[in-house]
Amino acid sequence: MASDRYIDFANTDFGRRLVAAVGLPAPARLERWQAGRLRPVEGSLLISPGPLADQVRSFAPRITDLLFSFGGEVPSDNPWIEGQGPKLKAVVFDASAFSRTEQLSQLRAFFQPILRSLDPCAHIVILGKAPDSLNDPLAASTQQALEGFTRSLAKELRNGATAQLVQVDEDAENQLEGTLRFFLSPKSAYISGQVVRLSPYAETVQDWSRPLAGRKALVTGAARGIGAAIAETLARDGAEVVLLDVPQAKYDLEALAARLGGQALVLDICAPDAAVQLSEHLPSGLDIVVHNAGITRDKTLANMTADLWDAVLNVNLNAPQVLTQALLDSGALHDNGRVILMASISGLAGNRGQTNYTASKAGLIGLARALAPVLKARGISINAVAPGFIETKMTADMPFALREAGRRLSSLGQGGLPQDVAEAVAWLSQPGSGAVSGQVLRVCGQSVIGA
Ligand SMILES: NC(=O)c1ccc[n+]([C@@H]2O[C@H](COP(=O)([O-])OP(=O)(O)OC[C@H]3O[C@@H](n4cnc5c(N)ncnc54)[C@H](O)[C@@H]3O)[C@@H](O)[C@H]2O)c1
């Protein structure tokens, strides 16, 4: 993978001064989750008042040791006062009760004083309601306003900080802890400006140090790149992993499977008997399927051959469709299972020279949306993850100018790492993440592409 020398340069003393003087983008060195770490927030967490915030307070001591409330509005917490309070590593603002335009001014009043008091790589979560869950048009409009606010706030943040909007349905409050453990921690380092909705879901994580303990996960395209990082991260979180890749990748695949104490499955997902082979190798079924394998064969449509078209549509879209259906029909995918489809922001935005690839990735998003309601009764969730520019072999092979544009044209001003995508997949794989289904989670540093 190509290394991002500009980030290294921009974080030297001289580089910092030059970048500021010339007005170049100043990407921060993002903090990532290190294996063995337990606390999601290592620093101060500020929580606003509000009904959902009160729920957050009940588990906040498990997230951080340093809890503050704005101006001491909640007597039991330490007061955070502008100019006196400590730097903030994480912020939760509860706007879920907002139903009128006047209340939106509280956003300005709350966030303005804290913007200069954020630690590097601070994480902000705004809590709201899904507008389509509200009958009152003014309340729905007010809640929709939060989306525009959050996306703009995310664009104004500096120094690796991020902001998301989490819409919490009635009775979904029990899933706030798992969601905030993800979005307030470095696990979500490369996600910003996103909107995620939580629906009611009974199951929750039992052991936060191994949230996937007792779960069996299949990852396709797991020999290298994003797939390898996903297998590693799921194994770190306690899952038993089955790593699948093509025969040409056998050596790397088996080495990684051995290191992770998992199983290697050498298989082309487009083979006519792929579904049969899968079920033979998974006699006791599985809980998590990550359809990560994907290829590009770029040409403008004028020059696109049928071979290039078919290859991409077969690997990226047809195989996940066929294998998902086969796993469901045979009952191999257990109740409360998780299906994660690896899409791409270019599937949302379109991209010159990628009609085949973007059609396949948009098709995966369609599959997640269409199957989510069907699978709900069995507690199975299905979501698409849409990476932006991630530093892998796929992006190292891009022309220089396109690669630089891909990296810098985002709020975080840099490419993400395979681990960033893997952390999102691991979160969506958790028992409690059945609360999220039929959605697209972008892991793109708030790329301007397809935003
Ligand atoms: N790298 C990025 O910036 C980026 C951005 C958006 C989306 N994605 C998507 O993420 C996924 C992983 O990307 P990556 O960058 O790690 O790619 P990669 O090329 O490094 O790895 C893809 C893996 O899939 C395997 N594979 C390909 N065809 C297969 C088949 N028929 N059967 C089984 N395995 C097969 C390959 O052997 C390889 O190990 C892909 O779906 C890709 O489209 C990547």
Coordinates of C-alpha atoms in Angstrom, one line a residue, residues 33-369:
W33 CA -8.0 1.7 18.9
Q34 CA -5.1 -0.4 20.2
A35 CA -5.8 -4.1 21.1
G36 CA -6.0 -4.5 24.9
R37 CA -7.5 -1.1 25.5
L38 CA -10.7 -1.2 27.6
R39 CA -12.0 2.4 28.1
P40 CA -13.7 3.8 25.0
V41 CA -13.0 7.4 26.1
E42 CA -9.6 8.2 27.6
G43 CA -10.2 11.8 28.7
S44 CA -13.2 14.0 29.6
L45 CA -16.7 13.3 28.5
L46 CA -19.2 16.2 28.5
I47 CA -22.9 15.3 28.5
S48 CA -25.7 17.8 27.9
P49 CA -29.0 17.7 29.9
G50 CA -31.9 15.8 28.3
P51 CA -34.0 12.6 28.6
L52 CA -31.6 10.4 26.5
A53 CA -28.6 12.0 28.1
D54 CA -29.9 10.8 31.5
Q55 CA -29.8 7.3 30.2
V56 CA -26.2 7.9 28.9
R57 CA -25.3 9.1 32.4
S58 CA -26.3 5.7 33.8
F59 CA -23.6 3.8 31.9
A60 CA -21.1 6.7 31.3
P61 CA -18.9 5.7 34.3
R62 CA -18.1 2.5 32.3
I63 CA -17.0 4.6 29.4
T64 CA -14.8 7.2 31.1
D65 CA -13.6 8.2 34.6
L66 CA -14.0 11.9 33.8
L67 CA -17.6 12.9 33.5
F68 CA -18.8 16.6 33.1
S69 CA -22.0 18.4 32.6
F70 CA -22.4 21.8 30.8
G71 CA -22.2 24.6 33.4
G72 CA -23.1 22.2 36.1
E73 CA -26.7 21.8 34.9
V74 CA -26.8 18.3 36.3
P75 CA -25.8 18.6 40.0
S76 CA -24.4 15.1 40.3
D77 CA -21.7 15.7 37.6
N78 CA -18.6 17.9 37.6
P79 CA -19.5 21.2 36.1
W80 CA -17.8 22.1 32.8
I81 CA -17.4 25.9 32.6
E82 CA -16.0 27.7 29.6
G83 CA -12.4 28.8 30.1
Q84 CA -12.0 26.6 33.2
G85 CA -13.1 23.2 32.3
P86 CA -10.7 20.6 30.9
K87 CA -10.2 19.8 27.3
L88 CA -12.9 17.4 26.1
K89 CA -12.3 14.1 24.4
A90 CA -15.9 13.2 23.9
V91 CA -19.2 15.1 23.8
V92 CA -22.8 13.9 23.9
F93 CA -25.6 16.4 23.1
D94 CA -29.2 15.3 23.5
A95 CA -31.5 17.1 21.0
S96 CA -34.0 14.2 21.1
A97 CA -36.7 16.4 22.7
F98 CA -36.4 19.2 20.2
S99 CA -39.6 19.9 18.4
R100 CA -39.5 23.6 17.6
T101 CA -37.1 25.9 15.7
E102 CA -36.4 28.0 18.8
Q103 CA -34.8 25.0 20.5
L104 CA -32.2 24.7 17.8
S105 CA -30.5 27.8 19.1
Q106 CA -29.4 25.6 22.0
L107 CA -27.0 23.9 19.5
R108 CA -25.2 27.2 19.0
A109 CA -25.2 28.0 22.7
F110 CA -23.8 24.6 23.7
F111 CA -21.2 24.0 20.9
Q112 CA -19.7 27.4 20.5
P113 CA -17.9 27.5 23.8
I114 CA -16.6 24.0 23.6
L115 CA -15.2 24.1 20.0
R116 CA -11.9 25.6 21.3
S117 CA -11.8 23.1 24.1
L118 CA -11.7 19.9 22.2
D119 CA -8.8 17.5 22.6
P120 CA -7.2 16.2 19.4
C121 CA -9.4 13.5 17.8
A122 CA -12.4 14.3 20.0
H123 CA -15.6 12.6 19.1
I124 CA -19.1 14.3 19.2
V125 CA -22.4 12.5 19.1
I126 CA -25.7 14.4 18.8
L127 CA -28.8 12.3 19.8
G128 CA -32.1 12.9 18.0
K129 CA -35.2 11.2 16.7
A130 CA -35.8 10.0 13.1
P131 CA -38.0 12.6 11.5
D132 CA -40.3 9.9 9.9
S133 CA -41.0 8.5 13.4
L134 CA -42.8 11.8 14.4
N135 CA -46.4 12.8 13.5
D136 CA -45.9 16.5 14.2
P137 CA -44.5 18.2 11.0
L138 CA -42.8 20.9 13.0
A139 CA -41.1 18.3 15.2
A140 CA -40.1 16.3 12.2
S141 CA -38.7 19.4 10.5
T142 CA -36.8 20.4 13.7
Q143 CA -35.2 16.9 13.9
Q144 CA -34.3 17.0 10.2
A145 CA -32.5 20.3 10.9
L146 CA -30.1 18.3 13.2
E147 CA -28.8 16.4 10.1
G148 CA -27.7 19.6 8.3
F149 CA -26.2 20.9 11.5
T150 CA -24.3 17.7 12.3
R151 CA -22.9 17.5 8.8
S152 CA -21.7 21.1 8.8
L153 CA -20.3 20.8 12.3
A154 CA -18.3 17.8 11.2
K155 CA -16.9 19.8 8.3
E156 CA -15.9 22.7 10.6
L157 CA -14.1 20.4 13.2
R158 CA -10.3 20.4 13.1
N159 CA -7.5 18.2 14.5
G160 CA -9.1 14.8 13.7
A161 CA -12.4 15.5 15.6
T162 CA -15.6 13.9 14.3
A163 CA -19.4 14.4 14.8
Q164 CA -22.3 12.1 14.1
L165 CA -26.1 12.2 14.6
V166 CA -27.7 9.1 16.2
Q167 CA -31.5 8.9 15.9
V168 CA -32.9 6.8 18.7
D169 CA -36.4 5.3 18.2
E170 CA -38.8 4.7 21.1
D171 CA -37.6 1.7 23.2
A172 CA -34.1 1.6 21.5
E173 CA -32.4 3.3 24.4
N174 CA -30.8 0.0 25.6
Q175 CA -28.6 0.1 22.5
L176 CA -27.1 3.5 23.3
E177 CA -24.1 2.1 25.2
G178 CA -22.8 -0.1 22.3
T179 CA -23.4 2.8 19.9
L180 CA -21.5 5.4 22.0
R181 CA -18.7 2.9 22.8
F182 CA -18.1 2.9 19.0
F183 CA -18.8 6.5 18.0
L184 CA -17.1 8.2 21.1
S185 CA -13.9 6.0 20.7
P186 CA -11.1 5.8 18.2
K187 CA -12.8 2.8 16.7
S188 CA -14.8 5.4 14.6
A189 CA -11.7 7.5 13.8
Y190 CA -12.4 7.7 10.1
I191 CA -16.2 8.2 10.3
S192 CA -17.6 11.7 10.4
G193 CA -20.8 13.5 9.5
Q194 CA -22.9 10.3 9.5
V195 CA -26.5 9.7 10.6
V196 CA -27.3 6.3 12.1
R197 CA -30.8 5.1 13.3
L198 CA -31.3 2.8 16.2
S199 CA -34.5 0.7 16.3
P200 CA -35.7 -1.4 19.3
Y201 CA -33.7 -4.7 19.7
A202 CA -33.6 -6.9 22.7
E203 CA -30.1 -8.5 22.6
T204 CA -27.1 -6.7 24.1
V205 CA -23.4 -7.3 24.5
Q206 CA -22.5 -9.3 27.6
D207 CA -18.8 -8.8 27.8
W208 CA -17.5 -5.5 26.3
S209 CA -13.9 -6.8 26.2
R210 CA -15.0 -9.7 23.8
P211 CA -18.3 -8.6 22.3
L212 CA -18.3 -11.3 19.7
A213 CA -17.5 -14.2 21.9
G214 CA -19.3 -17.4 20.9
R215 CA -20.0 -16.0 17.4
K216 CA -18.8 -17.6 14.2
A217 CA -18.0 -15.2 11.3
L218 CA -17.2 -15.7 7.6
V219 CA -15.2 -13.0 5.8
T220 CA -14.8 -13.2 2.0
G221 CA -11.7 -11.7 0.4
A222 CA -9.9 -12.1 3.7
A223 CA -6.3 -12.8 2.4
R224 CA -5.3 -9.1 2.3
G225 CA -6.4 -5.5 2.5
I226 CA -9.7 -4.6 4.2
G227 CA -10.9 -8.3 4.4
A228 CA -7.7 -9.3 6.3
A229 CA -8.2 -6.4 8.8
I230 CA -11.9 -7.4 9.2
A231 CA -10.9 -11.0 10.1
E232 CA -8.3 -9.8 12.5
T233 CA -10.7 -7.4 14.2
L234 CA -13.5 -9.9 14.5
A235 CA -11.1 -12.4 16.0
R236 CA -9.8 -9.7 18.4
D237 CA -13.4 -9.2 19.6
G238 CA -13.8 -12.9 20.3
A239 CA -15.3 -14.3 17.1
E240 CA -14.3 -17.6 15.6
V241 CA -13.4 -16.7 12.1
V242 CA -13.6 -18.4 8.7
L243 CA -11.4 -16.7 6.1
L244 CA -12.3 -17.2 2.4
D245 CA -10.4 -16.2 -0.7
V246 CA -9.5 -17.4 -4.2
P247 CA -6.9 -20.2 -4.8
Q248 CA -4.2 -17.7 -5.9
A249 CA -4.4 -16.2 -2.4
K250 CA -4.1 -19.6 -0.6
Y251 CA -0.7 -19.0 1.0
D252 CA -1.5 -15.6 2.6
L253 CA -5.0 -16.8 3.5
E254 CA -3.8 -19.9 5.4
A255 CA -1.0 -17.9 7.1
L256 CA -3.5 -15.4 8.4
A257 CA -6.1 -18.0 9.4
A258 CA -3.4 -19.9 11.4
R259 CA -2.4 -16.7 13.2
L260 CA -5.9 -15.9 14.1
G261 CA -6.7 -19.5 15.1
G262 CA -9.4 -19.5 12.4
Q263 CA -10.3 -21.7 9.4
A264 CA -9.1 -21.0 5.8
L265 CA -11.6 -21.7 3.0
V266 CA -10.1 -21.5 -0.5
L267 CA -13.0 -20.8 -2.8
D268 CA -14.0 -18.5 -5.6
I269 CA -17.3 -17.0 -4.6
C270 CA -18.4 -17.1 -8.2
A271 CA -17.8 -20.9 -8.6
P272 CA -21.1 -22.6 -9.6
D273 CA -20.9 -24.8 -6.5
A274 CA -19.8 -22.0 -4.1
A275 CA -23.0 -22.2 -2.0
V276 CA -22.8 -26.0 -1.7
Q277 CA -19.1 -25.8 -0.7
L278 CA -19.9 -23.1 1.9
S279 CA -22.5 -25.1 3.6
E280 CA -20.2 -28.2 3.6
H281 CA -17.5 -26.2 5.3
L282 CA -19.9 -24.7 7.8
P283 CA -21.9 -27.7 9.1
S284 CA -23.0 -25.9 12.3
G285 CA -23.9 -22.7 10.5
L286 CA -22.7 -19.2 11.3
D287 CA -23.7 -15.9 12.9
I288 CA -21.9 -13.2 10.9
V289 CA -21.3 -13.0 7.1
V290 CA -19.1 -10.2 5.7
H291 CA -19.3 -10.0 1.9
N292 CA -16.0 -8.1 1.5
A293 CA -14.5 -9.7 -1.7
G294 CA -14.6 -7.2 -4.5
I295 CA -12.8 -6.3 -7.7
T296 CA -12.5 -3.3 -10.0
R297 CA -12.1 -3.5 -13.8
D298 CA -12.3 0.2 -14.8
K299 CA -13.1 1.5 -18.3
T300 CA -15.4 4.3 -19.5
L301 CA -18.7 2.8 -20.7
A302 CA -17.6 3.5 -24.3
N303 CA -14.7 1.1 -23.9
M304 CA -16.3 -1.4 -21.4
T305 CA -16.2 -5.0 -22.7
A306 CA -18.7 -7.5 -21.7
D307 CA -16.0 -9.5 -19.9
L308 CA -15.0 -6.5 -17.7
W309 CA -18.7 -5.8 -17.0
D310 CA -19.6 -9.4 -16.1
A311 CA -16.5 -10.0 -14.0
V312 CA -17.3 -7.1 -11.7
L313 CA -21.0 -7.6 -11.5
N314 CA -20.5 -11.3 -10.8
V315 CA -18.0 -11.0 -7.9
N316 CA -19.3 -7.8 -6.3
L317 CA -23.1 -8.2 -6.6
N318 CA -24.3 -11.6 -7.9
A319 CA -22.1 -13.7 -5.6
P320 CA -23.2 -11.8 -2.4
Q321 CA -26.9 -12.1 -3.5
V322 CA -26.7 -15.8 -4.3
L323 CA -24.6 -16.7 -1.2
T324 CA -26.8 -14.7 1.2
Q325 CA -30.0 -16.3 -0.2
A326 CA -28.4 -19.7 0.1
L327 CA -27.3 -19.2 3.7
L328 CA -30.8 -18.0 4.5
D329 CA -32.6 -20.8 2.7
S330 CA -30.5 -23.5 4.2
G331 CA -30.9 -22.0 7.7
A332 CA -27.1 -21.8 8.0
L333 CA -27.3 -18.2 9.0
H334 CA -28.5 -18.3 12.6
D335 CA -31.3 -16.2 14.1
N336 CA -29.9 -12.8 15.3
G337 CA -27.3 -13.2 12.5
R338 CA -25.5 -10.3 10.9
V339 CA -24.9 -9.7 7.2
I340 CA -22.5 -6.9 6.2
L341 CA -22.1 -5.9 2.5
M342 CA -19.0 -4.0 1.4
A343 CA -20.2 -1.2 -0.8
S344 CA -18.3 2.0 -1.6
I345 CA -19.0 5.7 -1.6
S346 CA -18.7 5.6 -5.4
G347 CA -21.8 3.4 -5.3
L348 CA -23.5 6.4 -3.8
A349 CA -21.9 9.1 -6.0
G350 CA -21.1 7.4 -9.3
N351 CA -17.6 7.6 -10.7
R352 CA -16.2 8.1 -14.2
G353 CA -14.8 4.9 -15.6
Q354 CA -16.6 2.7 -13.0
T355 CA -20.1 2.1 -14.4
N356 CA -19.7 -1.6 -13.6
Y357 CA -18.2 -1.2 -10.2
T358 CA -20.6 1.5 -9.0
A359 CA -23.6 -0.4 -10.3
S360 CA -22.5 -3.4 -8.3
K361 CA -21.9 -1.3 -5.1
A362 CA -25.2 0.5 -5.4
G363 CA -26.8 -2.9 -5.9
L364 CA -25.4 -4.0 -2.6
I365 CA -27.0 -1.0 -0.9
G366 CA -30.3 -1.9 -2.5
L367 CA -29.9 -5.5 -1.2
A368 CA -29.4 -4.3 2.4
R369 CA -32.4 -2.0 2.2

